Amino acid sequence: MDLANFLIQLLNSVQYGLLLFMLAAGLTLIFGIMGVVNLAHGSFYMLGAYLAWFLSSRSGSLTLAIAGGAVLAVLFGLLLERLLFRHFYQRDHLDQVLLTFGLIYIFEEMRSMLWGDDVHGVSIPAALSASIPLTDNLSYPVYRLFMSGVCIALAIGLYLLISRTRLGMKIRAGAFNRDMTEALGVNIKRIHAIVFAIGVALATVAGMIASPISSVYPNMGSQVLIMCFVVVVIGGIGSVRGALIAALLVGAVDTFGKVLLPAVSGMLVYMLMAAVLLWKPEGLFKQ
Amino acid sequence: MTTRRLVLTRSAAIVGAASTGLLLPGIVRAQSNRVRVGFMLPYTGTFAQLGLAIENGVRMAIDEKGGKLGGREIEWFKVDDESEPSKGVENATRLVQRDKVDVLIGTVHSGVQMGIQRVARESGVLSLIPNAGVHAATRALCAPNVFRTSFTNSQPTLALGKPMMDAGHKRAVWITWKYAAGDEAFEGFKDSYTKAGGTIVKELGLPFPNVEFQALLTEIASLKPDAVACFFAGGGAAKFIRDYAAAGLKDKIPLWGSGFLTEGVLDAAGPAADGIMTTMHYADSLDTPRNRQFRAAYASSFKMQPDVYAVQGYDTGLLLSQGVAAVKGDIANKQAFHKALESQTIDSPRGKWTMSKAHNPIQDIYLRRVENKDNKVIGIAAKALADSGAGCRMG
């Protein structure tokens, strides 16, 4: 592998890793703060992709579709939290797993009834469809740089929100000691609803911006969910920083694995997970 | 205690006897003069269009011969197999046991086909495969009562190697999904390309139905092979074609593939598909009187254009109709009936073909190039190509 190829594959790895981070961050945030194991997290990714396809094929603009889709996703997240998840914060994990596992089926069926079982393509906006040539035959697509940019912006935003704002302080306090925070007059229910909506929005937006490069197809949520769990487990459950490091690691192993060892590429990330767990049974950054 | 055990064992015995009895071949079927024909095809989901095209083709072929089989009326049965492998055995059993069909026509999905294969082998019912290309059906698991009218997964790629070498592509990269159909297509490519003197520089793969091709396309660009050969189909194929062009490879490294790469996806792929070379046993634009006549008749009957699946259904209808006619409707004599089916020549829109020993078409494979959303035939890549039928022992 020459240097140029290596650099492009590195860019591919980072881009895939950042996408995984957006998903895993929501998953681990919801778990870390509310204690909910959300197996339906991948379904939000799928719904995002289908929304992007549906709205962009109607409106002709992916940008418009992403903006509209994000608003819809947040509303949907708030509604779902109010109707279902709120009643499961204090229940044990098995109940939560059953609830969210059931939701996966409901979302798949909804998707099938609304939009059918076909595979769809979403076109990249014209402004982002160019490639940057790096050598005479290697080039890197602008859209992927854009995706990485969006992920980085959202990651920074998330960091600032949690570490630098009043809301973030309340979120951290609520995660640390729910009863005490509530006693100090913080409306913990509202905080939870907001955190949940943030998680849902991250997954949905990830699905929307990924739709042009990953296509839109049934069960795409379940596939990505497995990778998310691998990331969360490697990074340490509940740790957003761990999720970032683990996502980049998984992105690199998967991308370079596909190229260097195509025959066993499907197994490599699981081998990585096993290796990390042998070394650090609680993940890299246990909180 | 003794009596209870007695009751239990006896009822178990009865249940056991009843169930094995149902599975036994040749159990006296309701004798009537009608031939009972069952369709087990996908009528919903991703493959619904394919199921419909196949059924249309079968009916059209039989209607052209007067709507009867060997002078006998036909009774039709239909089951939607939903392309769901876990229900394959159950659905096939329903047609064979409940509906008591004489002929089972199905299906599209190779996984479901393995279920049909099991039922066909156990019950001895005539099974005609109008699409699924899974090797085992006409190799290790072949059976006297199982006939395929479509192709094996390696048949199109068995014709790919020679024309690629003829075009001067000495070093190629292979890329596909890592699943059964992809592996079987690779088997055909590897065989034909290395025999013709080519070198496979690298074999790339990703899990089915993953469509994140970027890392692999980067690798192809840096390997700089003379050509790329591939197997993809459906929505993923359109995506691969578009990504291949977007990565700037289209004009630098020619793309070749099994014909399914460009079947039904040319609209979705757009100009990115221009110039792709494929090999397949049919092409819409095949310029023969037989194909033109078939296409006109199909379009006027069903108000839509036929595709390769309609042709395979049509050939299934022809095979059945000719086979039953050859034994004058006496399909109860299975040995004679199977012999008759084996020895038919099918005058198909894809060109005349015959049955191999393992019951798979021996057929011409065409070389096609995509031009303006059309798979234009530019020659015959392989004449009378047969699948190896490796491991098939008819018992």
XYZ file of C-alpha atoms in Angstrom, chain B residues 18-287:
270
model
C -49.819 -40.318 9.519
C -46.989 -37.846 9.098
C -44.627 -40.215 7.307
C -47.511 -41.341 5.135
C -48.004 -37.763 4.043
C -44.363 -37.445 3.173
C -44.185 -40.639 1.144
C -43.951 -40.158 -2.581
C -46.518 -41.548 -4.914
C -49.275 -41.740 -2.301
C -52.480 -42.078 -4.232
C -53.449 -38.609 -5.320
C -57.002 -37.564 -6.044
C -57.322 -38.887 -9.554
C -58.888 -36.427 -11.886
C -58.190 -35.595 -15.441
C -56.797 -32.182 -14.600
C -53.112 -31.401 -14.277
C -52.497 -29.530 -11.063
C -49.828 -26.840 -11.419
C -48.591 -24.859 -8.415
C -46.704 -21.561 -8.438
C -44.478 -20.894 -5.468
C -43.114 -17.435 -6.204
C -42.529 -14.110 -4.452
C -45.629 -11.965 -4.939
C -44.746 -9.378 -2.286
C -41.498 -7.669 -1.252
C -38.343 -6.885 -3.207
C -38.785 -9.717 -5.714
C -42.539 -9.264 -6.351
C -41.956 -8.005 -9.909
C -39.836 -11.057 -10.683
C -42.504 -13.449 -9.453
C -45.125 -11.754 -11.584
C -42.933 -11.772 -14.703
C -42.248 -15.491 -14.255
C -45.928 -16.372 -13.832
C -46.849 -14.268 -16.870
C -44.205 -16.076 -18.910
C -45.382 -19.545 -17.875
C -49.019 -18.778 -18.648
C -48.163 -17.177 -21.971
C -46.193 -20.222 -23.176
C -49.010 -22.587 -22.220
C -51.706 -20.352 -23.699
C -49.820 -20.283 -26.991
C -50.137 -24.085 -27.074
C -53.891 -23.995 -26.538
C -54.036 -23.542 -22.768
C -53.882 -27.279 -22.036
C -51.161 -29.750 -21.092
C -51.122 -32.931 -23.208
C -54.812 -32.421 -23.898
C -55.697 -32.110 -20.210
C -57.194 -29.083 -18.494
C -55.039 -27.247 -15.952
C -55.875 -26.333 -12.398
C -53.645 -23.539 -11.012
C -52.503 -23.012 -7.427
C -50.521 -20.110 -6.012
C -48.447 -19.546 -2.886
C -46.561 -16.334 -2.076
C -43.187 -17.467 -0.759
C -42.286 -13.907 0.380
C -38.618 -14.740 -0.431
C -38.502 -16.054 3.111
C -36.131 -19.031 3.413
C -37.429 -20.023 6.856
C -40.864 -20.703 5.356
C -39.557 -22.482 2.248
C -40.243 -26.032 3.346
C -43.624 -25.147 4.836
C -44.855 -23.346 1.709
C -43.663 -26.065 -0.647
C -45.230 -28.737 1.563
C -48.522 -26.882 1.445
C -48.612 -27.050 -2.344
C -47.560 -30.676 -2.443
C -49.734 -32.044 0.367
C -52.778 -29.809 0.591
C -53.136 -28.853 -3.038
C -51.643 -32.098 -4.327
C -49.948 -30.410 -7.258
C -48.375 -32.504 -10.013
C -45.897 -29.746 -10.846
C -44.340 -27.162 -8.564
C -42.920 -24.071 -10.305
C -40.596 -21.970 -8.125
C -38.755 -19.875 -7.170
C -36.535 -16.738 -7.269
C -34.594 -16.710 -3.977
C -31.870 -19.344 -3.667
C -32.446 -19.812 0.067
C -36.130 -20.564 -0.488
C -35.127 -22.863 -3.337
C -33.217 -25.041 -0.900
C -36.500 -25.563 0.979
C -38.286 -26.533 -2.228
C -35.387 -28.833 -3.054
C -35.897 -30.727 0.189
C -39.616 -31.168 -0.398
C -39.063 -32.105 -4.049
C -36.526 -34.768 -3.118
C -38.729 -36.227 -0.406
C -42.040 -36.149 -2.286
C -40.805 -36.803 -5.827
C -43.060 -34.051 -7.179
C -41.891 -32.465 -10.431
C -40.090 -29.223 -9.565
C -39.242 -26.621 -12.204
C -36.861 -23.814 -11.174
C -37.528 -20.622 -13.144
C -34.798 -18.469 -11.587
C -32.827 -19.391 -8.449
C -29.206 -20.023 -9.485
C -27.945 -21.820 -6.386
C -25.408 -24.457 -7.490
C -26.556 -27.264 -5.206
C -29.951 -27.573 -6.935
C -28.331 -29.058 -10.029
C -25.105 -30.266 -8.476
C -24.763 -32.152 -5.197
C -28.519 -32.119 -4.501
C -29.729 -32.759 -8.050
C -32.707 -35.081 -8.513
C -34.501 -36.784 -11.403
C -37.634 -34.713 -10.757
C -35.882 -31.316 -10.483
C -35.264 -29.225 -13.616
C -33.900 -25.698 -13.945
C -34.829 -23.438 -16.854
C -32.712 -20.439 -15.834
C -28.973 -20.602 -15.059
C -26.491 -21.494 -12.353
C -24.827 -18.612 -10.528
C -21.497 -19.384 -12.169
C -22.828 -19.753 -15.726
C -22.687 -16.072 -16.773
C -19.212 -15.578 -15.252
C -17.952 -18.816 -16.836
C -18.219 -16.894 -20.098
C -16.560 -13.738 -18.762
C -12.868 -14.711 -18.747
C -12.212 -15.268 -22.426
C -13.676 -12.036 -23.827
C -11.816 -10.092 -21.132
C -8.524 -11.643 -22.212
C -9.455 -11.098 -25.873
C -9.880 -7.413 -25.033
C -6.335 -7.394 -23.675
C -7.146 -7.248 -19.962
C -4.439 -9.462 -18.488
C -4.635 -8.378 -14.835
C -8.031 -8.034 -13.169
C -9.460 -7.295 -9.736
C -12.567 -9.222 -8.678
C -15.127 -7.622 -6.367
C -18.443 -8.897 -4.995
C -20.605 -9.373 -1.922
C -19.375 -12.172 0.309
C -22.390 -14.481 0.219
C -23.370 -17.651 -1.602
C -24.315 -16.118 -4.967
C -21.184 -13.922 -4.968
C -18.932 -16.867 -4.155
C -20.569 -19.008 -6.842
C -20.207 -16.233 -9.430
C -16.529 -15.908 -8.480
C -16.038 -19.623 -9.029
C -17.120 -19.185 -12.671
C -14.956 -16.116 -13.192
C -11.850 -17.620 -11.629
C -12.216 -20.742 -13.704
C -12.689 -19.009 -17.063
C -10.261 -16.119 -16.546
C -7.305 -18.117 -15.268
C -7.864 -20.769 -17.964
C -7.733 -18.014 -20.587
C -4.390 -16.901 -19.118
C -5.473 -13.963 -16.948
C -4.193 -13.103 -13.487
C -6.533 -12.153 -10.666
C -4.547 -9.457 -8.863
C -6.862 -9.276 -5.876
C -10.199 -10.598 -4.712
C -12.179 -7.912 -2.869
C -15.400 -8.433 -0.973
C -17.823 -6.881 1.469
C -20.714 -8.353 3.450
C -24.124 -8.604 1.720
C -25.972 -6.220 1.245
C -23.463 -3.582 2.398
C -23.012 -0.833 -0.201
C -20.200 1.201 1.348
C -17.743 0.647 -1.524
C -15.426 3.615 -0.937
C -12.494 1.803 0.708
C -12.544 -0.910 -1.955
C -12.757 1.574 -4.840
C -9.742 3.421 -3.425
C -7.892 0.114 -3.322
C -8.825 -0.631 -6.946
C -7.574 2.793 -8.028
C -4.240 2.204 -6.360
C -3.862 -1.349 -7.731
C -4.365 -0.072 -11.321
C -5.539 -3.387 -12.837
C -6.334 -3.683 -16.573
C -10.003 -4.286 -15.711
C -12.416 -4.964 -12.865
C -14.816 -7.908 -12.883
C -17.726 -8.074 -10.477
C -20.980 -9.608 -9.374
C -23.653 -7.286 -7.970
C -27.406 -7.137 -8.539
C -30.419 -4.938 -7.851
C -30.229 -1.648 -5.954
C -26.686 -2.378 -4.747
C -25.566 -2.834 -8.361
C -26.873 0.608 -9.348
C -25.042 2.095 -6.384
C -21.812 0.308 -7.300
C -22.006 1.553 -10.888
C -22.586 5.143 -9.743
C -19.828 5.011 -7.111
C -17.411 3.472 -9.621
C -17.936 6.412 -11.935
C -17.883 8.955 -9.078
C -14.517 7.607 -7.935
C -13.174 8.498 -11.386
C -12.563 4.862 -12.366
C -15.090 4.597 -15.202
C -12.838 5.974 -17.938
C -9.599 4.534 -16.586
C -10.376 0.920 -15.692
C -13.034 -0.931 -17.742
C -15.786 -2.553 -15.673
C -16.967 -6.074 -16.547
C -19.475 -8.264 -14.780
C -22.114 -10.917 -14.628
C -25.158 -9.670 -16.561
C -27.159 -9.127 -13.405
C -25.009 -6.052 -12.773
C -26.967 -4.139 -15.405
C -30.347 -5.926 -15.458
C -33.171 -3.632 -14.407
C -30.865 -0.952 -12.958
C -29.897 1.037 -16.048
C -32.407 3.783 -15.294
C -31.165 4.101 -11.717
C -27.512 4.017 -12.743
C -27.866 6.573 -15.547
C -24.907 7.562 -17.755
C -22.472 6.073 -15.197
C -23.317 2.662 -16.703
C -22.291 3.475 -20.279
C -19.632 1.130 -21.594
C -19.977 -1.609 -18.953
C -19.440 -5.076 -20.435
C -21.457 -8.025 -19.148
C -22.146 -11.645 -20.000
C -25.578 -13.207 -19.691
C -27.890 -15.784 -21.239
C -30.327 -13.175 -22.536
C -30.591 -9.538 -23.560
C -33.737 -7.525 -24.211
C -32.290 -6.269 -27.479
C -31.327 -9.711 -28.798
C -31.970 -9.277 -32.500
